[in-house]
């Protein structure tokens, strides 16, 4: 019943979002005046929340709710008789009490439920925000038929009837009845206000300023925005504005459930992260560009259509709804005796956002003359909230110390409240942090460790697969650009194909050290979410042949975000598995992650042939031969999967507590000779795999133009990825050094075969011979990718044992694990430059000599050096891994 009552109150509270448009026309109000009129009820509703909450705790929510609704109904009815701007402001101030009912309801509802269910209960109650959508859907039709005055009168009547029904079918809350039975007096107002001195309460208020205040502001502003930007009529604008209001209301109940289950902090992190992306995209104004090119001006424009705008608004509203529930999840937990005052303050600040922001939106329109300035402001607010929350949490964690993490409250930033005795509920250890992790202990591993490690591994594989797909998708897009009107030279196309490799490799250098600093769970979540930038960018850029080459260069560099993820992903997974299974685990993670290249090369040619997303995806492009393609789908197709993988990483992955280390702790690997040797060897295996994956489609098309090779090129990365995933056990069984040596011998033979068939490319069998040799080359790179990484844990264990003999066995193990993870990440970073140098080597070779032969001869010499280095440094008698790989060293036994 409280939810029903709050729905009606919220419908009344936002009534100016519809009737304000007609009032503006009748009175000739400016945008700023309209914002003031729409915001006045929000102001009074917000300011009244603190005192309404306190009075609710004192006299009971049942009586307070009825009084509030009846007073708001009277003011709403009187609004219909107002004829001047001033009298309308006065009536609006009175009907604002309808919004103040939120503080009454929070205090009243929370007293009926146990702490473990309060998040869900308050989430369901807060779903009454859907009243805003009710007004947007129904009020336009009533206003068109009978006038805006009829809307005010009908809404007032419904509110009064609801108040009467509420009184007769509800009861006083259990706490009030118990207090009356015991003869106790309610706490005084000064006692109720005491918790408001805490800075943490005000920080929560800022969060609510965005998740709720911005919601209310947008609910009021969107009809005006849609009419002004997209030229819609008032009825259509009201219906479409409900696309934002409905999810931002109904899913609040789900946000409460998630907060009860996973913790409010996790929900807020996701909320702020997604909101940053959405508001950034919504902020970009309709802009025309003119670049003074060599052959004359190049003009193009950027504009978000109505359908993409509504989709982003829907997403923003959904995550705002989760955030609203997350903020209020904490109030009855930390302030069980002050729910009214604390909930009232937080609600007041949030409500003030609903008052201030519409006014600021209107003023910014008047001052800047830019419609999207409102979203620019929201981006700034959510960015400050996100940074403040994260920094505060990290500070409190550092103050508590690593040894005391289990003793922290549900939110570390609330620790001072616990120390002050204002919260008594003990906190269970964070289930996402593995404080006891002993993978080398067979008993622990079989009982608990294997299951947790495998769950993290498979989530990591999904994220890494998408990362590789986005990283290499540019190679397929580049091959299609000339056919849809982009007049780029072969060298320009090769640069576009090579740049993702350059940026991905560079990012890997930094990503290599991020997991021990930030934690694998948070870092995997953020890096997976970052893939949406190039995915959306590709989808928009390829639809206009006038898009400048510079834009494509930037997008090519952004695709490198996917390439950078490999270093942190492999580093993270290395912490979860024992040495005896590490090779196979890394092979699965890397191999099935590499499979993203093949899946991309298979999927993209299919999805660009039809309209996967309908009107949302944009129009088709006409090729030179008259066919219709939807090349934008090459980017858009990954977006829903990226969103799902981001949520999966945050809610399903873990952090290993003893894997924490600063950059200084990890930088010791730069002084290890083996770090640089392994960079050379891994460049020979993975650098070849990723470089050939990027260059193979274009090289095959240039060397054998008579064959439609694009339908076969996905097989190369597929073979390499499956070989890596399926052969990790070979290196675990026979030793990574020995397998790596013979891998380079096989790669030399394959390159000689490619050289032969390119030399005889006019023969009928040449293409298939060339193709078969490349398949052998991809097979060898896959085997070598897993075997080289299997070498690293044994190398670091041996080096640490010989250079740090004073450490205890456990300290040596942890040091070796940290060095191994850092070395795995760093070598993958250096090797990833192969994605740049191999396509560029082919391009330069073709430009200078007209043949790919010089590049292939250079690769052959490189593989000879890799085989020689492997034998001399690691596998010959007396070398570092000779005894270990033949079972003569204790390092091969479980610790």
PDB file of N, CA and C in Angstrom, residues 466-482 484 486 488 491-503 533-543 547-560 596-597 600-601 604 631-632 634-635 638 693-695 697-698 710 835 839:
ATOM      1  N   UNK A 466      36.188 -11.602 -26.161  1.00  0.00           N
ATOM      2  CA  UNK A 466      35.621 -10.358 -26.695  1.00  0.00           C
ATOM      3  C   UNK A 466      36.712  -9.319 -26.937  1.00  0.00           C
ATOM      4  N   UNK A 467      37.724  -9.299 -26.076  1.00  0.00           N
ATOM      5  CA  UNK A 467      38.826  -8.350 -26.251  1.00  0.00           C
ATOM      6  C   UNK A 467      39.558  -8.609 -27.561  1.00  0.00           C
ATOM      7  N   UNK A 468      39.839  -9.868 -27.848  1.00  0.00           N
ATOM      8  CA  UNK A 468      40.525 -10.192 -29.100  1.00  0.00           C
ATOM      9  C   UNK A 468      39.639  -9.906 -30.302  1.00  0.00           C
ATOM     10  N   UNK A 469      38.336 -10.154 -30.166  1.00  0.00           N
ATOM     11  CA  UNK A 469      37.430  -9.878 -31.274  1.00  0.00           C
ATOM     12  C   UNK A 469      37.435  -8.390 -31.629  1.00  0.00           C
ATOM     13  N   UNK A 470      37.347  -7.545 -30.596  1.00  0.00           N
ATOM     14  CA  UNK A 470      37.355  -6.098 -30.847  1.00  0.00           C
ATOM     15  C   UNK A 470      38.721  -5.636 -31.330  1.00  0.00           C
ATOM     16  N   UNK A 471      39.785  -6.213 -30.795  1.00  0.00           N
ATOM     17  CA  UNK A 471      41.144  -5.822 -31.193  1.00  0.00           C
ATOM     18  C   UNK A 471      41.378  -6.061 -32.678  1.00  0.00           C
ATOM     19  N   UNK A 472      40.933  -7.209 -33.166  1.00  0.00           N
ATOM     20  CA  UNK A 472      41.223  -7.589 -34.550  1.00  0.00           C
ATOM     21  C   UNK A 472      40.090  -7.293 -35.524  1.00  0.00           C
ATOM     22  N   UNK A 473      38.946  -6.784 -35.024  1.00  0.00           N
ATOM     23  CA  UNK A 473      37.824  -6.528 -35.920  1.00  0.00           C
ATOM     24  C   UNK A 473      38.190  -5.508 -37.001  1.00  0.00           C
ATOM     25  N   UNK A 474      39.154  -4.648 -36.659  1.00  0.00           N
ATOM     26  CA  UNK A 474      39.548  -3.612 -37.608  1.00  0.00           C
ATOM     27  C   UNK A 474      40.111  -4.212 -38.894  1.00  0.00           C
ATOM     28  N   UNK A 475      40.762  -5.396 -38.785  1.00  0.00           N
ATOM     29  CA  UNK A 475      41.326  -6.016 -39.987  1.00  0.00           C
ATOM     30  C   UNK A 475      40.231  -6.378 -40.977  1.00  0.00           C
ATOM     31  N   UNK A 476      39.053  -6.761 -40.484  1.00  0.00           N
ATOM     32  CA  UNK A 476      37.930  -7.087 -41.373  1.00  0.00           C
ATOM     33  C   UNK A 476      37.259  -5.821 -41.884  1.00  0.00           C
ATOM     34  N   UNK A 477      37.131  -4.829 -41.016  1.00  0.00           N
ATOM     35  CA  UNK A 477      36.509  -3.567 -41.439  1.00  0.00           C
ATOM     36  C   UNK A 477      37.341  -2.895 -42.520  1.00  0.00           C
ATOM     37  N   UNK A 478      38.669  -2.891 -42.329  1.00  0.00           N
ATOM     38  CA  UNK A 478      39.562  -2.257 -43.288  1.00  0.00           C
ATOM     39  C   UNK A 478      39.415  -2.893 -44.661  1.00  0.00           C
ATOM     40  N   UNK A 479      39.262  -4.222 -44.703  1.00  0.00           N
ATOM     41  CA  UNK A 479      39.143  -4.910 -45.987  1.00  0.00           C
ATOM     42  C   UNK A 479      37.879  -4.504 -46.735  1.00  0.00           C
ATOM     43  N   UNK A 480      36.850  -4.015 -46.014  1.00  0.00           N
ATOM     44  CA  UNK A 480      35.586  -3.651 -46.647  1.00  0.00           C
ATOM     45  C   UNK A 480      35.481  -2.154 -46.970  1.00  0.00           C
ATOM     46  N   UNK A 481      36.339  -1.332 -46.390  1.00  0.00           N
ATOM     47  CA  UNK A 481      36.206   0.116 -46.581  1.00  0.00           C
ATOM     48  C   UNK A 481      36.242   0.549 -48.047  1.00  0.00           C
ATOM     49  N   UNK A 482      37.178   0.058 -48.855  1.00  0.00           N
ATOM     50  CA  UNK A 482      37.198   0.520 -50.259  1.00  0.00           C
ATOM     51  C   UNK A 482      35.910   0.221 -51.007  1.00  0.00           C
ATOM     52  N   UNK A 484      32.865   0.296 -49.976  1.00  0.00           N
ATOM     53  CA  UNK A 484      31.699   1.101 -49.595  1.00  0.00           C
ATOM     54  C   UNK A 484      31.987   2.594 -49.702  1.00  0.00           C
ATOM     55  N   UNK A 486      35.164   4.383 -49.356  1.00  0.00           N
ATOM     56  CA  UNK A 486      36.298   5.026 -48.695  1.00  0.00           C
ATOM     57  C   UNK A 486      37.535   4.867 -49.591  1.00  0.00           C
ATOM     58  N   UNK A 488      40.885   4.961 -49.892  1.00  0.00           N
ATOM     59  CA  UNK A 488      42.176   4.954 -49.220  1.00  0.00           C
ATOM     60  C   UNK A 488      43.168   4.106 -50.007  1.00  0.00           C
ATOM     61  N   UNK A 491      48.618   1.488 -48.663  1.00  0.00           N
ATOM     62  CA  UNK A 491      49.440   1.794 -47.498  1.00  0.00           C
ATOM     63  C   UNK A 491      48.605   2.364 -46.362  1.00  0.00           C
ATOM     64  N   UNK A 492      47.607   3.206 -46.679  1.00  0.00           N
ATOM     65  CA  UNK A 492      46.715   3.739 -45.647  1.00  0.00           C
ATOM     66  C   UNK A 492      45.917   2.607 -44.985  1.00  0.00           C
ATOM     67  N   UNK A 493      45.460   1.661 -45.798  1.00  0.00           N
ATOM     68  CA  UNK A 493      44.706   0.536 -45.255  1.00  0.00           C
ATOM     69  C   UNK A 493      45.591  -0.328 -44.349  1.00  0.00           C
ATOM     70  N   UNK A 494      46.832  -0.545 -44.756  1.00  0.00           N
ATOM     71  CA  UNK A 494      47.746  -1.339 -43.934  1.00  0.00           C
ATOM     72  C   UNK A 494      48.062  -0.625 -42.622  1.00  0.00           C
ATOM     73  N   UNK A 495      48.160   0.698 -42.657  1.00  0.00           N
ATOM     74  CA  UNK A 495      48.361   1.452 -41.422  1.00  0.00           C
ATOM     75  C   UNK A 495      47.172   1.253 -40.478  1.00  0.00           C
ATOM     76  N   UNK A 496      45.956   1.305 -41.036  1.00  0.00           N
ATOM     77  CA  UNK A 496      44.773   1.092 -40.211  1.00  0.00           C
ATOM     78  C   UNK A 496      44.767  -0.315 -39.609  1.00  0.00           C
ATOM     79  N   UNK A 497      45.223  -1.302 -40.383  1.00  0.00           N
ATOM     80  CA  UNK A 497      45.263  -2.670 -39.880  1.00  0.00           C
ATOM     81  C   UNK A 497      46.343  -2.847 -38.818  1.00  0.00           C
ATOM     82  N   UNK A 498      47.402  -2.044 -38.906  1.00  0.00           N
ATOM     83  CA  UNK A 498      48.541  -2.222 -38.005  1.00  0.00           C
ATOM     84  C   UNK A 498      48.407  -1.451 -36.697  1.00  0.00           C
ATOM     85  N   UNK A 499      47.707  -0.313 -36.715  1.00  0.00           N
ATOM     86  CA  UNK A 499      47.661   0.537 -35.520  1.00  0.00           C
ATOM     87  C   UNK A 499      47.038  -0.119 -34.291  1.00  0.00           C
ATOM     88  N   UNK A 500      45.973  -0.943 -34.414  1.00  0.00           N
ATOM     89  CA  UNK A 500      45.488  -1.615 -33.191  1.00  0.00           C
ATOM     90  C   UNK A 500      46.569  -2.454 -32.517  1.00  0.00           C
ATOM     91  N   UNK A 501      47.433  -3.059 -33.323  1.00  0.00           N
ATOM     92  CA  UNK A 501      48.532  -3.823 -32.744  1.00  0.00           C
ATOM     93  C   UNK A 501      49.499  -2.939 -31.990  1.00  0.00           C
ATOM     94  N   UNK A 502      49.775  -1.749 -32.534  1.00  0.00           N
ATOM     95  CA  UNK A 502      50.697  -0.831 -31.883  1.00  0.00           C
ATOM     96  C   UNK A 502      50.144  -0.339 -30.552  1.00  0.00           C
ATOM     97  N   UNK A 503      48.888   0.113 -30.554  1.00  0.00           N
ATOM     98  CA  UNK A 503      48.314   0.630 -29.307  1.00  0.00           C
ATOM     99  C   UNK A 503      48.057  -0.491 -28.310  1.00  0.00           C
ATOM    100  N   UNK A 533      33.817   1.501 -26.247  1.00  0.00           N
ATOM    101  CA  UNK A 533      34.220   2.715 -26.966  1.00  0.00           C
ATOM    102  C   UNK A 533      34.528   2.429 -28.432  1.00  0.00           C
ATOM    103  N   UNK A 534      35.460   1.505 -28.760  1.00  0.00           N
ATOM    104  CA  UNK A 534      35.689   1.242 -30.178  1.00  0.00           C
ATOM    105  C   UNK A 534      34.510   0.557 -30.854  1.00  0.00           C
ATOM    106  N   UNK A 535      33.759  -0.265 -30.129  1.00  0.00           N
ATOM    107  CA  UNK A 535      32.627  -0.959 -30.745  1.00  0.00           C
ATOM    108  C   UNK A 535      31.579   0.040 -31.221  1.00  0.00           C
ATOM    109  N   UNK A 536      31.213   0.988 -30.363  1.00  0.00           N
ATOM    110  CA  UNK A 536      30.261   2.025 -30.777  1.00  0.00           C
ATOM    111  C   UNK A 536      30.875   2.924 -31.860  1.00  0.00           C
ATOM    112  N   UNK A 537      32.150   3.283 -31.673  1.00  0.00           N
ATOM    113  CA  UNK A 537      32.798   4.184 -32.622  1.00  0.00           C
ATOM    114  C   UNK A 537      32.836   3.634 -34.026  1.00  0.00           C
ATOM    115  N   UNK A 538      33.174   2.360 -34.178  1.00  0.00           N
ATOM    116  CA  UNK A 538      33.191   1.744 -35.511  1.00  0.00           C
ATOM    117  C   UNK A 538      31.802   1.787 -36.115  1.00  0.00           C
ATOM    118  N   UNK A 539      30.799   1.454 -35.300  1.00  0.00           N
ATOM    119  CA  UNK A 539      29.432   1.422 -35.812  1.00  0.00           C
ATOM    120  C   UNK A 539      28.969   2.745 -36.381  1.00  0.00           C
ATOM    121  N   UNK A 540      29.382   3.839 -35.750  1.00  0.00           N
ATOM    122  CA  UNK A 540      28.966   5.156 -36.247  1.00  0.00           C
ATOM    123  C   UNK A 540      29.837   5.641 -37.407  1.00  0.00           C
ATOM    124  N   UNK A 541      31.139   5.403 -37.351  1.00  0.00           N
ATOM    125  CA  UNK A 541      32.063   6.001 -38.322  1.00  0.00           C
ATOM    126  C   UNK A 541      31.908   5.435 -39.719  1.00  0.00           C
ATOM    127  N   UNK A 542      31.676   4.128 -39.849  1.00  0.00           N
ATOM    128  CA  UNK A 542      31.664   3.515 -41.179  1.00  0.00           C
ATOM    129  C   UNK A 542      30.399   3.833 -41.964  1.00  0.00           C
ATOM    130  N   UNK A 543      29.432   4.499 -41.338  1.00  0.00           N
ATOM    131  CA  UNK A 543      28.174   4.781 -42.041  1.00  0.00           C
ATOM    132  C   UNK A 543      28.274   6.004 -42.944  1.00  0.00           C
ATOM    133  N   UNK A 547      33.622  10.488 -43.494  1.00  0.00           N
ATOM    134  CA  UNK A 547      34.350  10.463 -42.223  1.00  0.00           C
ATOM    135  C   UNK A 547      35.842  10.570 -42.499  1.00  0.00           C
ATOM    136  N   UNK A 548      36.528  11.528 -41.893  1.00  0.00           N
ATOM    137  CA  UNK A 548      37.951  11.741 -42.202  1.00  0.00           C
ATOM    138  C   UNK A 548      38.819  10.547 -41.800  1.00  0.00           C
ATOM    139  N   UNK A 549      39.927  10.425 -42.476  1.00  0.00           N
ATOM    140  CA  UNK A 549      40.887   9.355 -42.186  1.00  0.00           C
ATOM    141  C   UNK A 549      41.390   9.457 -40.753  1.00  0.00           C
ATOM    142  N   UNK A 550      41.481  10.676 -40.227  1.00  0.00           N
ATOM    143  CA  UNK A 550      41.942  10.875 -38.856  1.00  0.00           C
ATOM    144  C   UNK A 550      41.041  10.160 -37.860  1.00  0.00           C
ATOM    145  N   UNK A 551      39.727  10.192 -38.091  1.00  0.00           N
ATOM    146  CA  UNK A 551      38.797   9.520 -37.195  1.00  0.00           C
ATOM    147  C   UNK A 551      39.062   8.020 -37.191  1.00  0.00           C
ATOM    148  N   UNK A 552      39.331   7.472 -38.381  1.00  0.00           N
ATOM    149  CA  UNK A 552      39.610   6.043 -38.459  1.00  0.00           C
ATOM    150  C   UNK A 552      40.930   5.697 -37.778  1.00  0.00           C
ATOM    151  N   UNK A 553      41.890   6.580 -37.853  1.00  0.00           N
ATOM    152  CA  UNK A 553      43.152   6.336 -37.135  1.00  0.00           C
ATOM    153  C   UNK A 553      42.909   6.270 -35.626  1.00  0.00           C
ATOM    154  N   UNK A 554      42.067   7.179 -35.119  1.00  0.00           N
ATOM    155  CA  UNK A 554      41.763   7.187 -33.685  1.00  0.00           C
ATOM    156  C   UNK A 554      41.034   5.907 -33.288  1.00  0.00           C
ATOM    157  N   UNK A 555      40.067   5.488 -34.112  1.00  0.00           N
ATOM    158  CA  UNK A 555      39.331   4.265 -33.813  1.00  0.00           C
ATOM    159  C   UNK A 555      40.242   3.046 -33.860  1.00  0.00           C
ATOM    160  N   UNK A 556      41.187   3.038 -34.795  1.00  0.00           N
ATOM    161  CA  UNK A 556      42.142   1.934 -34.866  1.00  0.00           C
ATOM    162  C   UNK A 556      42.963   1.860 -33.584  1.00  0.00           C
ATOM    163  N   UNK A 557      43.374   3.017 -33.076  1.00  0.00           N
ATOM    164  CA  UNK A 557      44.123   3.038 -31.815  1.00  0.00           C
ATOM    165  C   UNK A 557      43.252   2.571 -30.646  1.00  0.00           C
ATOM    166  N   UNK A 558      41.964   2.958 -30.637  1.00  0.00           N
ATOM    167  CA  UNK A 558      41.066   2.540 -29.561  1.00  0.00           C
ATOM    168  C   UNK A 558      40.821   1.036 -29.568  1.00  0.00           C
ATOM    169  N   UNK A 559      40.866   0.422 -30.753  1.00  0.00           N
ATOM    170  CA  UNK A 559      40.714  -1.036 -30.803  1.00  0.00           C
ATOM    171  C   UNK A 559      41.821  -1.725 -30.011  1.00  0.00           C
ATOM    172  N   UNK A 560      42.939  -1.031 -29.831  1.00  0.00           N
ATOM    173  CA  UNK A 560      44.025  -1.582 -29.036  1.00  0.00           C
ATOM    174  C   UNK A 560      43.656  -1.807 -27.584  1.00  0.00           C
ATOM    175  N   UNK A 596      38.732 -15.500 -30.114  1.00  0.00           N
ATOM    176  CA  UNK A 596      37.927 -14.338 -30.487  1.00  0.00           C
ATOM    177  C   UNK A 596      38.269 -13.803 -31.862  1.00  0.00           C
ATOM    178  N   UNK A 597      39.532 -13.938 -32.272  1.00  0.00           N
ATOM    179  CA  UNK A 597      39.932 -13.482 -33.606  1.00  0.00           C
ATOM    180  C   UNK A 597      39.214 -14.287 -34.666  1.00  0.00           C
ATOM    181  N   UNK A 600      35.461 -13.660 -34.665  1.00  0.00           N
ATOM    182  CA  UNK A 600      35.206 -12.370 -35.301  1.00  0.00           C
ATOM    183  C   UNK A 600      35.289 -12.489 -36.814  1.00  0.00           C
ATOM    184  N   UNK A 601      36.334 -13.146 -37.323  1.00  0.00           N
ATOM    185  CA  UNK A 601      36.510 -13.248 -38.765  1.00  0.00           C
ATOM    186  C   UNK A 601      35.444 -14.121 -39.411  1.00  0.00           C
ATOM    187  N   UNK A 604      31.712 -11.623 -38.516  1.00  0.00           N
ATOM    188  CA  UNK A 604      31.543 -10.305 -39.130  1.00  0.00           C
ATOM    189  C   UNK A 604      31.083 -10.386 -40.589  1.00  0.00           C
ATOM    190  N   UNK A 631      28.031  -2.527 -42.649  1.00  0.00           N
ATOM    191  CA  UNK A 631      29.365  -2.680 -42.078  1.00  0.00           C
ATOM    192  C   UNK A 631      29.395  -2.224 -40.624  1.00  0.00           C
ATOM    193  N   UNK A 632      28.459  -1.340 -40.239  1.00  0.00           N
ATOM    194  CA  UNK A 632      28.420  -0.882 -38.845  1.00  0.00           C
ATOM    195  C   UNK A 632      28.179  -2.035 -37.872  1.00  0.00           C
ATOM    196  N   UNK A 634      29.709  -4.679 -37.709  1.00  0.00           N
ATOM    197  CA  UNK A 634      31.000  -5.213 -37.269  1.00  0.00           C
ATOM    198  C   UNK A 634      31.376  -4.663 -35.900  1.00  0.00           C
ATOM    199  N   UNK A 635      30.917  -3.453 -35.569  1.00  0.00           N
ATOM    200  CA  UNK A 635      31.146  -2.884 -34.249  1.00  0.00           C
ATOM    201  C   UNK A 635      29.990  -3.120 -33.299  1.00  0.00           C
ATOM    202  N   UNK A 638      29.076  -6.524 -31.030  1.00  0.00           N
ATOM    203  CA  UNK A 638      29.761  -6.926 -29.803  1.00  0.00           C
ATOM    204  C   UNK A 638      29.222  -6.234 -28.555  1.00  0.00           C
ATOM    205  N   UNK A 693      47.462 -12.915 -37.898  1.00  0.00           N
ATOM    206  CA  UNK A 693      46.001 -12.780 -37.846  1.00  0.00           C
ATOM    207  C   UNK A 693      45.552 -11.448 -38.433  1.00  0.00           C
ATOM    208  N   UNK A 694      46.334 -10.388 -38.158  1.00  0.00           N
ATOM    209  CA  UNK A 694      45.985  -9.062 -38.668  1.00  0.00           C
ATOM    210  C   UNK A 694      46.294  -8.923 -40.151  1.00  0.00           C
ATOM    211  N   UNK A 695      47.404  -9.522 -40.591  1.00  0.00           N
ATOM    212  CA  UNK A 695      47.857  -9.309 -41.972  1.00  0.00           C
ATOM    213  C   UNK A 695      47.360 -10.363 -42.949  1.00  0.00           C
ATOM    214  N   UNK A 697      44.387 -11.712 -43.866  1.00  0.00           N
ATOM    215  CA  UNK A 697      43.320 -11.425 -44.831  1.00  0.00           C
ATOM    216  C   UNK A 697      43.783 -10.507 -45.961  1.00  0.00           C
ATOM    217  N   UNK A 698      44.488  -9.419 -45.632  1.00  0.00           N
ATOM    218  CA  UNK A 698      44.903  -8.468 -46.658  1.00  0.00           C
ATOM    219  C   UNK A 698      46.019  -9.043 -47.525  1.00  0.00           C
ATOM    220  N   UNK A 710      38.672 -14.271 -48.222  1.00  0.00           N
ATOM    221  CA  UNK A 710      38.113 -13.806 -46.958  1.00  0.00           C
ATOM    222  C   UNK A 710      37.204 -14.848 -46.302  1.00  0.00           C
ATOM    223  N   UNK A 835      51.677  -7.523 -33.769  1.00  0.00           N
ATOM    224  CA  UNK A 835      50.446  -7.143 -34.465  1.00  0.00           C
ATOM    225  C   UNK A 835      50.626  -5.872 -35.272  1.00  0.00           C
ATOM    226  N   UNK A 839      52.180  -6.745 -40.035  1.00  0.00           N
ATOM    227  CA  UNK A 839      51.469  -6.104 -41.153  1.00  0.00           C
ATOM    228  C   UNK A 839      52.273  -4.964 -41.778  1.00  0.00           C
TER     229      UNK A 839
END
